[in-house]
Amino acid sequence: MGNTLYDALYAPHTGKRDTFLHLPDGSRLAYGDFVARAAQFARALHDLGARPGDRVAVQVAKLPDTLALFAGCTQAGLIFVPLNPGYTPDEIGYFVGDAEARILVCDPDDEAALGDVATGAGAHLATLGDGRGTIHEAANAAPAEFPIVARGPEDLAAFLYTSGTTGRSKGAMLSHRNLLSNARTLVEAWRFDADDVLLHALPIFHTHGLFVGTNVMLLAGGAMIFQPGFDLDALIEAMPRATAMMGVPTFYTRLLSDERFDRDLTAGMRLFVSGSAPLLAETHRAFEERTGHRILERYGMTETNMNVSNPYDGERRAGTVGFPLPGVTLEIRDPDTGAALPQGEIGVIEVRGDNVFQGYWKMPEKTAEELRDDGFFITGDLGRIDADGYVTIVGRAKDLIISGGYNIYPKEIEAILDEQPGILESAVVGVPDPDFGEAPVAFLVACDGGPDLNAIRTEISRTLARYKHPRRYELIAELPRNTMGKVQKAALRELAAQY
Ligand code: MCA
Ligand code: AMP
């Protein structure tokens, strides 16, 4: 039967000496060594009791070993559940419990903070840091061979948690077919091959850096300049050695803010891809003026991988996300009736294809709300298709803020604020931010003498990752509501802009 993802992404590189990763210390990791390391992790995970179908939750730094751990999970038939290192123990507790993870791998420095979390969720705690950690040691001691566990296209490879507009985060179940089909489509669409060197500065706990960036390069057989995070100086220094880069719009606005970033620096680059959040048309134009390159903007989601992309050849149109990718069927539908709308009209974007996920883990009702019986996924994004077939995203039907490419669901913050003393109710909205695109601002309606803002900040810091923290708290006499009693967030956004 084979192992769908392993056979395509990893097995072909067995024993190869070509460079997979260029590392910050100037060293290189060869493909063959990476594949061998994956086998060591597969063995270490097996020895910790993980069996095919088990979930392995991973909250660690961006390291070559993190990628090898994912590869090891794939080899051993395990389901990889990557988690943002910025998440608080509270947040991690929910994910590990919900996923019923067999193992939680965390940074060695977080071992004490997460011990109870793992125990409470019935998970074994292992640690992985840069050259250290319990599973690092276990992998070092393991043989570089492990049987490749049979997994078919429909078997699950990863859960990625994505917040909901109501209630708690949902585990999006992604199959081997979902991940492989999309990587194949993108290699072709964006013309990646073994000569490419991808400048990789994105995090690897999300679709963009993990499946789009890394899986595409594994399939193409090219190399990655693997940077631990976004560092403007490091990016500029490495750019002349790269051929391509993928980033969120903040990457591009930050690069443009630096005078060293110009036509000469980017002369060897053949492709800049942007996604995860809207790229302003003015950024697109400023980028072309400065470098001569037209950024290729594409559109995707955790649940669907990549759906739509501007063309490699042909016009990359600023302000649009391009055409549905091969194998993706896209329709613009009426948000209320679900009926397909005529070309040119604005409605909810729905997509179908091998890229679309298998549903939300243990949440059949949520799955049924968003994934239709005919296979179409209701994205919650509003868009239209112009006469030339280009798709434009014009807004969101869902209550979502995207800050520097990270999704923030106001509901999650409001639920915490509403429980604090002195707050009757709250509403969180996104306001324009020059660096992150959008940033959250909280409106509070006071009761019982009003809130203690310092205490509130402390509670928010304890419970939520930093990027979700409201940048401002504004007191308001009452929340604006429509006749149905629904809070009018558009009015609050306008109000926030006036402060
Ligand atoms: C960091 N901070 C943030 C963010 N990132 N706050 C809000 N939004 C953010 N995105 C916090 C830091 O904790 C810090 O807090 C302060 O803001 C300033 O940090 P800074 O050093 O400027 O940030 P950074 O480390 O340079 O990170 C910014 C970043 C990063 C490079 C834009 O957030 C990033 O890599 N974003 C990419 C996210 C991504 O990959 N998204 C794809 C999701 P303090 O001052 O308190 O220390 S996948 C997806 O959306 C779909 C599938 C798709 O289509 O791709
Ligand atoms: P996530 O849930 O993190 O996968 O985020 C997916 C969401 O990011 C989509 O539903 C869109 O709202 C947004 N998104 C991704 N790419 C783009 C883009 N190129 N333009 C506008 N929004 C985007």
XYZ file of C-alpha atoms in Angstrom, residues 416-417 419-424 444-461 473 475:
28
model
C -12.460 36.292 28.562
C -13.177 40.022 28.872
C -15.938 37.361 32.644
C -13.780 40.059 34.240
C -15.119 42.119 37.174
C -16.356 45.561 36.183
C -17.135 44.572 32.587
C -20.744 44.196 31.539
C -15.700 47.641 27.079
C -19.033 48.503 28.656
C -18.487 49.059 32.382
C -20.564 47.870 35.330
C -20.077 47.778 39.122
C -17.618 50.660 39.276
C -15.808 49.741 36.062
C -12.903 47.499 35.124
C -9.354 47.501 36.486
C -7.452 47.650 33.188
C -4.184 46.473 34.715
C -5.853 43.378 36.122
C -7.459 42.781 32.745
C -4.152 43.029 30.904
C -2.654 40.546 33.353
C -5.470 38.066 32.812
C -5.265 38.420 29.028
C -1.474 37.821 29.185
C -9.036 49.191 25.517
C -14.657 52.334 27.440
